[in-house]
Short mmCIF file of C-alpha atoms and ligand atoms in Angstrom, two decimals:
data_model
loop_
_atom_site.label_atom_id
_atom_site.label_comp_id
_atom_site.label_asym_id
_atom_site.label_seq_id
_atom_site.Cartn_x
_atom_site.Cartn_y
_atom_site.Cartn_z
CA MET F 274 39.83 9.39 -5.40
CA LYS F 275 38.94 5.55 -4.80
CA LEU F 276 35.49 4.08 -5.05
CA ASN F 277 34.97 1.88 -2.38
CA ASN F 278 32.29 -1.20 -1.81
CA TYR F 279 29.44 -0.32 0.58
CA ILE F 280 28.57 -3.71 2.37
CA ASN F 281 26.26 -3.84 5.76
CA GLY F 282 26.56 -0.07 6.03
CA SER F 283 29.94 1.28 5.90
CA TRP F 284 32.57 1.45 3.50
CA GLN F 285 35.22 -1.45 2.61
CA ASP F 286 38.90 -0.05 3.35
CA ALA F 287 41.02 -0.61 0.04
CA GLY F 288 42.80 -4.07 1.48
CA GLY F 289 45.08 -4.71 -1.38
CA ALA F 290 42.20 -4.38 -4.34
CA ASP F 291 42.91 -3.21 -7.85
CA TYR F 292 41.61 -0.42 -9.17
CA THR F 293 40.63 1.00 -12.59
CA ALA F 294 40.03 4.69 -13.71
CA VAL F 295 36.65 6.18 -14.71
CA VAL F 296 37.15 8.80 -17.06
CA ASN F 297 34.70 11.95 -18.56
CA PRO F 298 33.92 10.77 -22.32
CA ALA F 299 33.55 14.61 -22.36
CA ASN F 300 37.47 14.82 -22.38
CA GLY F 301 39.26 11.59 -21.68
CA GLU F 302 40.57 12.86 -18.18
CA THR F 303 40.33 10.35 -15.38
CA LEU F 304 36.95 11.17 -13.04
CA CYS F 305 37.95 8.43 -9.45
CA GLU F 306 39.13 5.15 -9.45
CA VAL F 307 36.75 2.34 -8.36
CA ARG F 308 37.63 -0.72 -6.79
CA LEU F 309 37.28 -4.18 -8.88
CA SER F 310 36.27 -6.29 -6.47
CA GLY F 311 35.91 -10.17 -6.53
CA MET F 312 34.26 -13.56 -5.42
CA GLN F 313 35.06 -12.86 -1.54
CA ASP F 314 33.52 -9.40 -1.84
CA VAL F 315 30.62 -10.71 -3.01
CA ASP F 316 30.60 -13.26 -0.62
CA GLU F 317 30.46 -11.17 1.94
CA ALA F 318 27.83 -8.55 0.94
CA VAL F 319 25.61 -11.14 0.54
CA LYS F 320 26.25 -12.54 3.84
CA ALA F 321 25.22 -9.30 5.21
CA ALA F 322 21.91 -8.93 2.71
CA LYS F 323 21.27 -12.17 4.09
CA ARG F 324 21.45 -11.63 7.98
CA ALA F 325 19.76 -8.24 7.49
CA GLN F 326 16.76 -9.55 5.32
CA LYS F 327 15.25 -11.41 8.26
CA GLU F 328 14.53 -8.76 9.98
CA TRP F 329 14.01 -6.47 7.20
CA ALA F 330 10.81 -8.54 6.56
CA LEU F 331 9.56 -8.25 9.65
CA VAL F 332 9.51 -4.28 9.50
CA PRO F 333 6.21 -3.37 8.40
CA ALA F 334 5.68 -2.15 5.23
CA PRO F 335 4.78 1.36 5.72
CA LYS F 336 7.73 1.55 7.47
CA ARG F 337 9.54 0.66 5.28
CA ALA F 338 8.78 2.65 2.72
CA ASP F 339 9.09 5.91 5.43
CA TYR F 340 13.43 4.97 4.10
CA LEU F 341 11.80 5.86 0.44
CA TYR F 342 10.38 8.90 1.44
CA GLU F 343 13.43 10.02 2.98
CA ILE F 344 16.19 8.79 0.32
CA GLY F 345 13.77 10.57 -2.43
CA ARG F 346 13.43 13.59 -0.47
CA LEU F 347 17.62 13.39 -0.16
CA MET F 348 17.85 12.82 -3.75
CA LYS F 349 15.48 15.85 -4.37
CA GLU F 350 17.86 18.07 -2.16
CA ARG F 351 21.17 16.93 -3.89
CA LYS F 352 19.29 17.14 -7.51
CA GLU F 353 21.74 19.11 -9.28
CA HIS F 354 24.94 17.47 -7.78
CA LEU F 355 23.89 14.18 -9.17
CA ALA F 356 22.97 15.46 -11.95
CA GLN F 357 26.13 17.08 -12.60
CA VAL F 358 28.10 13.84 -11.74
CA LEU F 359 25.66 11.53 -13.85
CA THR F 360 26.66 13.62 -16.69
CA LYS F 361 30.55 13.76 -15.81
CA GLU F 362 30.72 10.36 -15.72
CA MET F 363 28.09 9.28 -18.77
CA GLY F 364 28.06 12.16 -20.87
CA LYS F 365 24.59 12.61 -21.16
CA VAL F 366 23.91 16.71 -21.50
CA ILE F 367 22.76 18.03 -17.92
CA GLU F 368 19.37 18.61 -18.97
CA GLU F 369 18.67 15.21 -19.44
CA GLY F 370 20.97 14.38 -16.38
CA ARG F 371 18.55 16.46 -14.06
CA GLY F 372 15.76 14.75 -16.06
CA GLU F 373 17.43 10.85 -15.35
CA VAL F 374 17.62 11.74 -11.12
CA GLN F 375 13.99 12.77 -11.73
CA GLU F 376 13.14 9.76 -12.78
CA GLY F 377 14.85 8.53 -9.56
CA ILE F 378 13.47 10.61 -7.68
CA ASP F 379 9.49 9.71 -8.78
CA MET F 380 10.25 6.01 -8.50
CA ALA F 381 11.18 6.31 -4.31
CA PHE F 382 8.11 8.29 -3.66
CA TYR F 383 6.14 6.05 -6.05
CA MET F 384 7.00 3.07 -4.57
CA ALA F 385 7.44 4.52 -0.63
CA GLY F 386 3.80 4.90 -1.37
CA GLU F 387 3.76 1.16 -2.46
CA GLY F 388 4.09 0.18 1.22
CA ARG F 389 0.76 1.53 2.07
CA ARG F 390 -0.72 -1.09 -0.54
CA LEU F 391 1.42 -4.08 -1.99
CA PHE F 392 -2.08 -5.24 -2.41
CA GLY F 393 -3.12 -8.93 -2.79
CA GLU F 394 -6.50 -10.75 -3.01
CA THR F 395 -9.22 -11.63 -0.90
CA VAL F 396 -11.76 -13.95 -3.02
CA PRO F 397 -14.57 -16.44 -1.83
CA SER F 398 -13.77 -19.47 -0.79
CA GLU F 399 -15.32 -22.51 -2.68
CA LEU F 400 -16.46 -24.27 0.81
CA LYS F 401 -18.11 -23.02 3.79
CA ASP F 402 -16.82 -21.37 6.74
CA LYS F 403 -13.66 -20.79 4.97
CA PHE F 404 -11.03 -17.57 4.21
CA ALA F 405 -9.08 -17.43 0.91
CA MET F 406 -6.39 -14.53 0.25
CA SER F 407 -3.65 -14.12 -1.56
CA VAL F 408 -0.63 -12.22 -0.17
CA ARG F 409 3.02 -10.74 -1.74
CA ALA F 410 5.87 -12.27 0.27
CA PRO F 411 9.53 -11.08 -0.48
CA ILE F 412 12.03 -13.71 -1.60
CA GLY F 413 15.20 -12.99 0.43
CA VAL F 414 18.83 -11.57 -0.92
CA VAL F 415 18.15 -10.35 -4.45
CA GLY F 416 20.92 -9.22 -7.51
CA LEU F 417 20.72 -5.79 -9.13
CA ILE F 418 23.27 -5.45 -12.44
CA THR F 419 22.52 -2.21 -13.93
CA PRO F 420 24.13 -1.29 -17.35
CA TRP F 421 26.06 2.53 -17.99
CA ASN F 422 23.53 4.19 -20.35
CA PHE F 423 21.01 5.41 -17.28
CA PRO F 424 23.48 5.27 -14.32
CA VAL F 425 20.86 6.37 -11.25
CA ALA F 426 17.02 5.34 -13.01
CA ILE F 427 17.40 1.61 -13.68
CA ALA F 428 18.90 1.08 -10.11
CA THR F 429 15.71 3.18 -8.93
CA TRP F 430 13.57 0.80 -10.64
CA LYS F 431 14.96 -2.31 -9.14
CA SER F 432 16.30 -0.85 -5.90
CA PHE F 433 13.37 0.61 -4.35
CA PRO F 434 10.26 -2.48 -5.27
CA ALA F 435 12.96 -4.87 -3.61
CA ILE F 436 13.17 -2.71 -0.47
CA VAL F 437 9.72 -1.93 -0.19
CA ALA F 438 8.73 -5.46 -0.67
CA GLY F 439 10.83 -6.66 2.05
CA ASN F 440 14.62 -8.17 -0.33
CA THR F 441 17.78 -6.82 0.49
CA PHE F 442 19.99 -6.41 -2.28
CA ILE F 443 23.16 -6.42 -3.79
CA TRP F 444 24.26 -4.01 -6.56
CA LYS F 445 26.67 -4.29 -8.92
CA PRO F 446 26.70 -1.26 -11.44
CA ALA F 447 28.73 -1.04 -14.53
CA THR F 448 32.45 -0.33 -14.51
CA GLU F 449 32.14 2.12 -16.71
CA THR F 450 29.54 4.90 -14.22
CA PRO F 451 30.02 3.73 -10.26
CA MET F 452 29.70 7.68 -9.49
CA MET F 453 26.29 7.62 -9.32
CA ALA F 454 26.32 4.25 -7.60
CA TYR F 455 28.30 5.35 -4.75
CA GLU F 456 26.27 8.45 -4.36
CA MET F 457 23.39 6.64 -3.56
CA ALA F 458 25.52 4.32 -1.57
CA LYS F 459 25.82 7.50 0.28
CA ILE F 460 22.48 8.12 0.56
CA PHE F 461 21.63 4.99 1.76
CA ASP F 462 24.09 5.23 4.08
CA GLU F 463 22.94 9.02 5.59
CA VAL F 464 19.37 7.72 5.43
CA GLY F 465 19.94 4.95 8.29
CA LEU F 466 19.26 2.23 5.81
CA PRO F 467 19.79 -0.87 8.02
CA PRO F 468 23.55 -2.34 7.82
CA GLY F 469 22.89 -5.25 5.41
CA VAL F 470 20.24 -3.30 3.70
CA ALA F 471 21.33 -1.95 0.90
CA ASN F 472 25.11 -3.14 -0.37
CA VAL F 473 27.05 -1.77 -3.35
CA VAL F 474 29.82 -3.93 -4.91
CA PHE F 475 31.81 -2.30 -7.93
CA GLY F 476 33.74 -4.49 -10.20
CA SER F 477 33.10 -6.47 -13.76
CA GLY F 478 30.30 -8.48 -15.34
CA GLY F 479 32.61 -11.33 -15.59
CA GLU F 480 33.71 -11.14 -11.74
CA VAL F 481 31.35 -9.63 -9.90
CA GLY F 482 28.56 -10.17 -12.16
CA THR F 483 29.09 -14.25 -12.35
CA ALA F 484 29.89 -14.50 -8.57
CA MET F 485 26.61 -13.06 -7.79
CA ILE F 486 24.62 -14.95 -10.57
CA GLU F 487 26.27 -18.16 -8.92
CA HIS F 488 25.93 -17.04 -5.44
CA PRO F 489 23.36 -20.12 -3.63
CA ASP F 490 22.18 -17.13 -1.35
CA ILE F 491 20.69 -14.56 -4.33
CA ARG F 492 17.68 -15.66 -5.27
CA VAL F 493 16.60 -13.35 -8.21
CA ILE F 494 18.83 -11.70 -10.57
CA SER F 495 17.75 -8.36 -12.34
CA PHE F 496 19.59 -6.98 -14.86
CA THR F 497 19.90 -4.74 -17.45
CA GLY F 498 21.78 -4.35 -20.24
CA SER F 499 22.61 -5.85 -23.66
CA THR F 500 20.56 -9.15 -25.31
CA GLU F 501 24.08 -10.45 -25.58
CA THR F 502 24.98 -10.45 -21.71
CA GLY F 503 20.92 -11.10 -20.90
CA ARG F 504 21.67 -14.67 -22.66
CA HIS F 505 24.56 -15.10 -20.90
CA VAL F 506 23.06 -14.08 -17.85
CA ALA F 507 20.09 -15.96 -18.18
CA GLU F 508 21.70 -19.16 -19.13
CA LEU F 509 23.68 -19.10 -16.06
CA GLY F 510 21.20 -18.19 -14.09
CA GLY F 511 18.32 -20.92 -15.71
CA ARG F 512 21.18 -24.26 -14.69
CA HIS F 513 20.94 -22.12 -10.54
CA LEU F 514 16.88 -21.95 -11.26
CA LYS F 515 17.43 -18.24 -10.66
CA LYS F 516 14.43 -16.12 -11.07
CA VAL F 517 16.19 -14.01 -13.68
CA SER F 518 14.71 -10.42 -15.13
CA LEU F 519 15.86 -9.11 -18.05
CA GLU F 520 15.90 -6.25 -19.89
CA MET F 521 18.10 -5.97 -23.22
CA GLY F 522 18.54 -4.23 -25.90
CA GLY F 523 16.16 -2.92 -28.48
CA LYS F 524 15.90 -1.43 -32.84
CA ASN F 525 13.11 1.17 -31.38
CA ALA F 526 11.31 2.91 -35.02
CA VAL F 527 8.86 5.57 -35.65
CA ILE F 528 6.53 5.14 -38.51
CA VAL F 529 5.47 8.87 -40.34
CA MET F 530 2.37 8.19 -42.20
CA ASN F 531 0.89 10.48 -44.72
CA ASP F 532 -1.09 12.63 -42.53
CA ALA F 533 1.12 13.30 -39.75
CA ASP F 534 1.86 16.44 -38.63
CA LEU F 535 5.95 16.08 -40.28
CA ASP F 536 7.49 19.74 -37.95
CA LEU F 537 5.88 17.19 -34.94
CA ALA F 538 7.68 14.03 -35.87
CA ALA F 539 10.61 15.81 -36.96
CA GLU F 540 11.21 17.24 -34.14
CA GLY F 541 10.44 14.00 -32.09
CA ILE F 542 12.87 11.80 -34.18
CA LEU F 543 15.40 14.07 -33.68
CA TRP F 544 14.84 14.18 -29.83
CA SER F 545 14.33 10.11 -29.50
CA ALA F 546 17.57 9.44 -32.06
CA PHE F 547 20.41 11.88 -31.15
CA GLY F 548 19.35 12.30 -27.21
CA THR F 549 21.84 10.66 -24.87
CA ALA F 550 23.88 10.68 -28.40
CA GLY F 551 21.41 7.75 -29.22
CA GLN F 552 22.59 5.34 -26.39
CA ARG F 553 19.08 5.18 -24.83
CA CYS F 554 17.89 1.38 -25.29
CA THR F 555 14.56 3.26 -26.38
CA ALA F 556 16.61 5.38 -28.90
CA CYS F 557 14.75 5.75 -32.34
CA SER F 558 17.27 3.98 -34.81
CA ARG F 559 14.82 3.38 -37.51
CA VAL F 560 12.02 5.49 -39.26
CA ILE F 561 9.57 3.95 -41.12
CA VAL F 562 7.86 7.09 -43.36
CA HIS F 563 5.36 6.66 -45.84
CA ARG F 564 6.54 6.75 -49.57
CA ASP F 565 3.94 10.75 -50.14
CA VAL F 566 5.84 11.77 -47.57
CA LYS F 567 9.03 10.99 -47.34
CA LYS F 568 11.07 13.70 -49.60
CA GLU F 569 9.67 16.10 -46.90
CA LEU F 570 10.43 14.43 -43.84
CA GLU F 571 14.24 14.43 -45.20
CA GLU F 572 14.14 17.51 -45.60
CA ARG F 573 12.74 18.82 -42.55
CA LEU F 574 15.08 16.31 -40.54
CA LEU F 575 18.44 17.99 -42.04
CA GLU F 576 17.23 21.35 -41.49
CA GLN F 577 16.19 20.49 -38.02
CA MET F 578 20.09 18.65 -37.13
CA LYS F 579 21.97 22.10 -38.45
CA GLY F 580 20.41 23.18 -34.81
CA LEU F 581 22.41 20.52 -32.97
CA THR F 582 25.17 22.23 -30.87
CA ILE F 583 27.26 18.97 -30.25
CA GLY F 584 29.95 18.95 -26.98
CA ASP F 585 30.60 18.66 -23.17
CA GLY F 586 27.19 18.08 -22.28
CA LEU F 587 27.45 19.97 -18.88
CA ASP F 588 27.33 23.18 -21.88
CA GLU F 589 23.90 23.86 -21.22
CA SER F 590 23.39 25.04 -25.03
CA VAL F 591 24.81 21.46 -26.32
CA LYS F 592 22.28 18.65 -27.06
CA VAL F 593 24.39 16.46 -28.36
CA GLY F 594 26.82 15.15 -25.89
CA PRO F 595 29.89 12.54 -26.27
CA VAL F 596 29.30 8.69 -26.38
CA ILE F 597 30.47 6.16 -23.73
CA ASN F 598 34.44 5.36 -24.74
CA ALA F 599 36.58 4.63 -27.42
CA SER F 600 35.11 0.79 -28.38
CA ALA F 601 31.27 2.65 -28.44
CA LEU F 602 33.17 5.21 -31.55
CA GLU F 603 34.87 2.14 -33.27
CA LYS F 604 31.36 0.35 -33.06
CA ILE F 605 29.09 3.21 -34.71
CA HIS F 606 31.75 4.02 -37.27
CA GLY F 607 31.82 0.47 -38.01
CA TYR F 608 28.06 0.59 -38.24
CA VAL F 609 28.26 3.31 -40.65
CA GLU F 610 30.29 1.55 -43.26
CA ILE F 611 28.36 -1.41 -43.22
CA GLY F 612 25.45 1.03 -43.84
CA LYS F 613 27.46 2.45 -47.34
CA LYS F 614 28.32 -1.09 -48.32
CA GLU F 615 24.60 -2.16 -48.21
CA GLY F 616 23.69 0.58 -50.39
CA ALA F 617 22.16 2.99 -47.89
CA LYS F 618 22.25 7.01 -49.08
CA LEU F 619 24.29 9.26 -46.58
CA LEU F 620 22.12 12.49 -46.09
CA ALA F 621 24.64 13.51 -43.18
CA GLY F 622 26.91 13.29 -40.55
CA GLY F 623 28.96 10.12 -41.01
CA ASN F 624 31.72 10.77 -39.03
CA VAL F 625 34.32 11.02 -36.03
CA LEU F 626 34.33 14.32 -34.70
CA GLU F 627 37.41 15.67 -34.02
CA GLY F 628 38.63 19.52 -32.88
CA ASP F 629 40.03 21.50 -30.14
CA SER F 630 36.74 22.66 -28.79
CA LEU F 631 36.11 18.87 -27.94
CA LYS F 632 39.02 18.22 -25.97
CA GLY F 633 39.97 14.51 -26.86
CA GLY F 634 36.04 13.15 -25.76
CA TYR F 635 34.73 10.64 -28.06
CA TYR F 636 31.78 12.23 -30.30
CA TYR F 637 30.11 11.05 -32.74
CA GLU F 638 28.10 13.18 -35.70
CA PRO F 639 24.44 12.53 -36.07
CA THR F 640 24.03 10.40 -38.95
CA LEU F 641 21.17 10.01 -41.33
CA PHE F 642 21.00 7.24 -43.74
CA THR F 643 18.07 7.09 -46.27
CA ASP F 644 16.75 4.93 -48.80
CA VAL F 645 17.82 2.00 -46.16
CA LYS F 646 16.40 -1.84 -46.76
CA TRP F 647 14.19 -2.97 -44.24
CA ASP F 648 16.50 -5.94 -43.80
CA SER F 649 19.37 -4.89 -43.95
CA ARG F 650 21.91 -4.87 -40.86
CA ILE F 651 22.03 -1.27 -40.38
CA ALA F 652 17.98 -1.71 -40.46
CA GLN F 653 18.45 -4.47 -37.71
CA GLU F 654 21.21 -4.70 -34.96
CA GLU F 655 21.03 -1.95 -32.31
CA ILE F 656 23.95 0.07 -33.50
CA PHE F 657 23.62 2.12 -29.83
CA GLY F 658 25.11 5.59 -31.26
CA PRO F 659 23.44 8.49 -32.94
CA VAL F 660 22.53 7.05 -36.40
CA ILE F 661 19.14 7.41 -37.98
CA SER F 662 18.10 4.47 -41.46
CA LEU F 663 14.91 5.82 -43.01
CA ILE F 664 13.12 3.08 -44.24
CA GLU F 665 10.13 4.15 -47.31
CA VAL F 666 6.27 2.06 -47.32
CA ASP F 667 3.37 2.60 -48.73
CA SER F 668 1.20 1.93 -46.00
CA LEU F 669 0.36 1.12 -42.54
CA ASP F 670 0.05 -2.77 -43.09
CA GLU F 671 3.82 -2.69 -44.68
CA ALA F 672 5.03 -0.16 -41.77
CA ILE F 673 4.08 -2.48 -39.31
CA GLU F 674 5.26 -5.49 -40.75
CA VAL F 675 8.49 -3.80 -41.06
CA ASN F 676 8.72 -2.73 -37.23
CA ASN F 677 7.94 -5.53 -36.60
CA SER F 678 10.89 -7.48 -38.26
CA VAL F 679 13.37 -6.75 -35.67
CA ALA F 680 14.37 -9.09 -33.25
CA TYR F 681 13.93 -6.30 -30.30
CA GLY F 682 10.77 -5.44 -28.91
CA LEU F 683 11.37 -2.55 -26.77
CA SER F 684 9.62 1.16 -28.30
CA SER F 685 7.69 2.11 -31.27
CA SER F 686 5.62 5.17 -32.21
CA ILE F 687 3.72 6.83 -34.74
CA PHE F 688 3.04 9.71 -35.80
CA THR F 689 -0.61 10.08 -37.86
CA ARG F 690 -3.60 12.50 -37.39
CA ASP F 691 -5.72 9.48 -37.74
CA VAL F 692 -7.29 8.19 -34.78
CA ASN F 693 -8.06 4.41 -36.68
CA GLN F 694 -4.73 4.10 -37.51
CA ALA F 695 -3.24 5.11 -34.59
CA PHE F 696 -5.58 2.58 -32.64
CA ARG F 697 -4.45 -0.68 -35.11
CA ALA F 698 -0.90 0.85 -34.88
CA GLN F 699 -1.15 0.22 -31.04
CA ARG F 700 -2.77 -2.86 -31.15
CA ASP F 701 -0.36 -4.53 -33.58
CA LEU F 702 2.84 -3.29 -32.58
CA ASP F 703 5.24 -5.88 -30.91
CA THR F 704 6.48 -3.99 -28.33
CA GLY F 705 6.28 -2.55 -24.93
CA ILE F 706 6.21 0.57 -24.99
CA VAL F 707 3.81 2.02 -28.20
CA TYR F 708 3.85 5.77 -28.41
CA VAL F 709 1.52 7.82 -30.25
CA ASN F 710 2.20 11.51 -32.09
CA ALA F 711 6.18 11.50 -29.77
CA GLY F 712 9.12 9.50 -30.17
CA THR F 713 10.25 6.28 -28.63
CA THR F 714 11.61 7.95 -25.98
CA GLY F 715 9.89 9.08 -22.72
CA ALA F 716 8.38 6.44 -20.08
CA GLU F 717 6.80 7.31 -16.94
CA ILE F 718 8.06 5.43 -13.44
CA HIS F 719 3.86 4.35 -12.93
CA LEU F 720 3.55 2.53 -16.03
CA PRO F 721 5.38 -0.96 -16.88
CA PHE F 722 8.59 -1.06 -18.48
CA GLY F 723 10.42 -3.74 -20.93
CA GLY F 724 10.13 -5.26 -24.13
CA THR F 725 8.82 -7.96 -26.26
CA LYS F 726 11.32 -10.58 -28.17
CA GLY F 727 14.68 -10.16 -27.76
CA THR F 728 14.39 -7.23 -25.22
CA GLY F 729 13.23 -8.90 -22.53
CA ASN F 730 12.22 -12.37 -20.88
CA GLY F 731 8.56 -11.11 -19.99
CA HIS F 732 9.47 -9.31 -16.69
CA ARG F 733 8.74 -5.61 -16.11
CA ASP F 734 10.79 -3.15 -14.43
CA SER F 735 8.94 0.18 -13.07
CA GLY F 736 5.75 -0.09 -12.53
CA VAL F 737 3.62 -1.84 -10.03
CA ALA F 738 4.75 -4.60 -12.63
CA ALA F 739 8.46 -4.81 -11.04
CA LEU F 740 7.03 -5.50 -7.55
CA ASP F 741 6.46 -9.04 -9.52
CA VAL F 742 9.92 -8.95 -9.74
CA PHE F 743 10.59 -8.86 -6.31
CA THR F 744 7.83 -11.11 -4.38
CA GLU F 745 6.61 -14.28 -4.56
CA TRP F 746 2.41 -14.78 -4.52
CA LYS F 747 1.77 -16.51 -1.07
CA SER F 748 -1.76 -18.39 -1.06
CA ILE F 749 -3.21 -18.83 2.52
CA TYR F 750 -6.46 -20.71 3.22
CA VAL F 751 -8.47 -20.40 6.14
CA ASP F 752 -10.61 -22.99 7.26
CA TYR F 753 -13.15 -21.06 10.83
CA SER F 754 -15.32 -24.51 9.82
CA GLY F 755 -14.52 -27.02 12.73
CA LYS F 756 -14.13 -29.74 10.44
CA LEU F 757 -12.20 -31.37 7.08
CA GLN F 758 -13.59 -29.71 4.49
CA ARG F 759 -11.63 -31.51 0.83
CA ALA F 760 -11.64 -28.93 -1.62
CA GLN F 761 -13.31 -30.09 -5.07
CA ILE F 762 -14.64 -32.80 -3.34
CA ASP F 763 -16.48 -31.82 -0.12
CA THR F 764 -18.31 -29.05 -2.41
CA GLU F 765 -22.55 -29.69 -1.26
P1 LIG B 1323 26.17 -5.05 -20.98
O1 LIG B 1323 27.75 -4.91 -21.31
O2 LIG B 1323 25.20 -6.07 -21.05
O3 LIG B 1323 26.45 -5.04 -19.07
C1 LIG B 1323 25.57 -4.31 -18.10
C2 LIG B 1323 26.22 -4.82 -16.88
O4 LIG B 1323 26.21 -5.98 -16.82
C3 LIG B 1323 26.90 -3.59 -16.97
O5 LIG B 1323 27.19 -3.91 -15.18
C4 LIG B 1323 28.27 -5.45 -17.13
O6 LIG B 1323 29.31 -4.75 -16.13
C5 LIG B 1323 27.61 -6.24 -16.42
N1 LIG B 1323 28.29 -7.83 -17.35
C6 LIG B 1323 28.54 -7.45 -18.37
N2 LIG B 1323 28.94 -9.09 -18.36
C7 LIG B 1323 28.56 -9.96 -17.24
C8 LIG B 1323 28.69 -11.64 -17.39
N3 LIG B 1323 28.99 -12.56 -18.04
N4 LIG B 1323 27.55 -11.51 -15.73
C9 LIG B 1323 26.80 -10.82 -15.22
N5 LIG B 1323 27.18 -9.33 -15.84
C10 LIG B 1323 27.96 -8.69 -16.94
O7 LIG B 1323 25.91 -3.61 -21.46
P2 LIG B 1323 25.81 -2.08 -21.75
O8 LIG B 1323 26.96 -1.81 -22.81
O9 LIG B 1323 26.18 -1.41 -20.02
O10 LIG B 1323 24.25 -1.35 -21.46
C11 LIG B 1323 23.90 -1.48 -22.97
C12 LIG B 1323 22.58 -2.25 -23.48
O11 LIG B 1323 21.95 -1.97 -22.56
C13 LIG B 1323 22.44 -2.03 -24.61
O12 LIG B 1323 21.48 -3.18 -25.29
C14 LIG B 1323 20.83 -1.24 -24.48
O13 LIG B 1323 19.81 -1.14 -25.21
C15 LIG B 1323 20.54 -2.09 -23.06
N6 LIG B 1323 19.26 -1.27 -22.25
C16 LIG B 1323 18.60 -1.62 -21.94
C17 LIG B 1323 17.36 -1.63 -21.20
C18 LIG B 1323 16.19 -1.73 -21.31
O14 LIG B 1323 15.50 -1.73 -20.21
N7 LIG B 1323 15.71 -2.45 -22.13
C19 LIG B 1323 18.10 -0.15 -20.42
C20 LIG B 1323 19.31 0.33 -20.79
C21 LIG B 1323 19.81 0.00 -21.50
P3 LIG B 1323 30.56 -4.00 -16.81
O15 LIG B 1323 30.32 -3.56 -17.72
O16 LIG B 1323 31.17 -3.51 -15.31
O17 LIG B 1323 31.58 -5.13 -16.69
#
């Protein structure tokens, strides 16, 4: 099967395009082929989106929202099918696949509700017989660039606020995971979105991504991916004066204080660190533990790690699926070797896994390092795999300092029973998301999602905050005095 672009409400035919294989990371099987589009395809999609946007912006927002209710309904109806496709193309275990699809469904209904809000402000004017208000205005054609680790949820965080606010979009999914985008394009088509409102263009970041960023008629780029790519996107976007929203890498930590419930902490750490084989942007890759409970926590982690079944995520009993591809395996193993050279103590794991039951997939053993120095490379750089580094500290202040020492600022967590420590931590942890007595993952769609420092550039996906990316504020003054009133001058 060949996946082709969805542009202007129809499927592009194959033409003379090149295709690349989409591979199931659980067993190396080719699932389908996907088009490698070029500048021409992007231009065609942008022309369609631009034509459609004028009309779309005039459709009343509650009517635009009706399409989202329908999209949510169809996603709900197909939840199991979508989750199976997601697990096949990306590898996360089926339970997490269902969770991710549910996130998309939640986002559809939540943003549909915004169709009847999209709140602006009415405020008093400083002058008599004058009315002042602000409204959210759509921006135009927006470009969405998404990563492979959440092939559907992230796209819904971006595309749903974009369309409810009156924009039209071009979505470029990661080349590793185009199948969910194809499934979503089918849904956009079935609900009858006007042609050109939703467009999906497949292809590499270098070709399609660059063409989108440089296209003069794309006004906003909303990007999620690595910090390295994000920096490049921002530089190029800046040159073209684009509004660029970036959600990038993380180096998230769980802090475990000496009064914590250690069983709960261990459970939270393993779920955050090894879920999605450590490839969530919010994955826990550092555990900052109080000296008094370090030994006990290590024992509990090792004990609970014995229960982690590794294999194809479609098997309901499996807890840790494969990583995305061979180069991810190589990168993760490279970091494990670096950790050993840096003097960290390997307590468990540290191997690429092979064997008949794993059928040629890309599996890495859940890995636990202890005695890791806070400033070593494995404690500072994003590994994006199932590897935990334990770092010992003496106090909450030191724990917070270590947490904040990295270049990223996405998610952090603290396990403590002391309400004072919990509140100090949530104030002082320099991350966009903080959890108390839970791991570093588990965001809900009605709150802003994003991070500080190298994780983001001040924008947020999800929640009402997502609307800020896809709207401009317009301030409107209506003077009904019948005379010229000059602000700041005619104040008597
Ligand atoms: P990536 O390599 O940066 O790719 C992300 C997207 O950017 C893909 O669609 C990719 O396309 C595209 N891209 C690559 N080069 C580009 C270029 N020169 N111009 C424009 N677009 C380009 O990241 P990834 O490996 O897919 O995803 C993992 C990273 O995403 C991790 O660092 C993770 O922490 C981060 N992430 C962050 C969040 C968050 O919300 N903060 C959420 C999820 C993931 P192709 O791959 O098709 O070439």
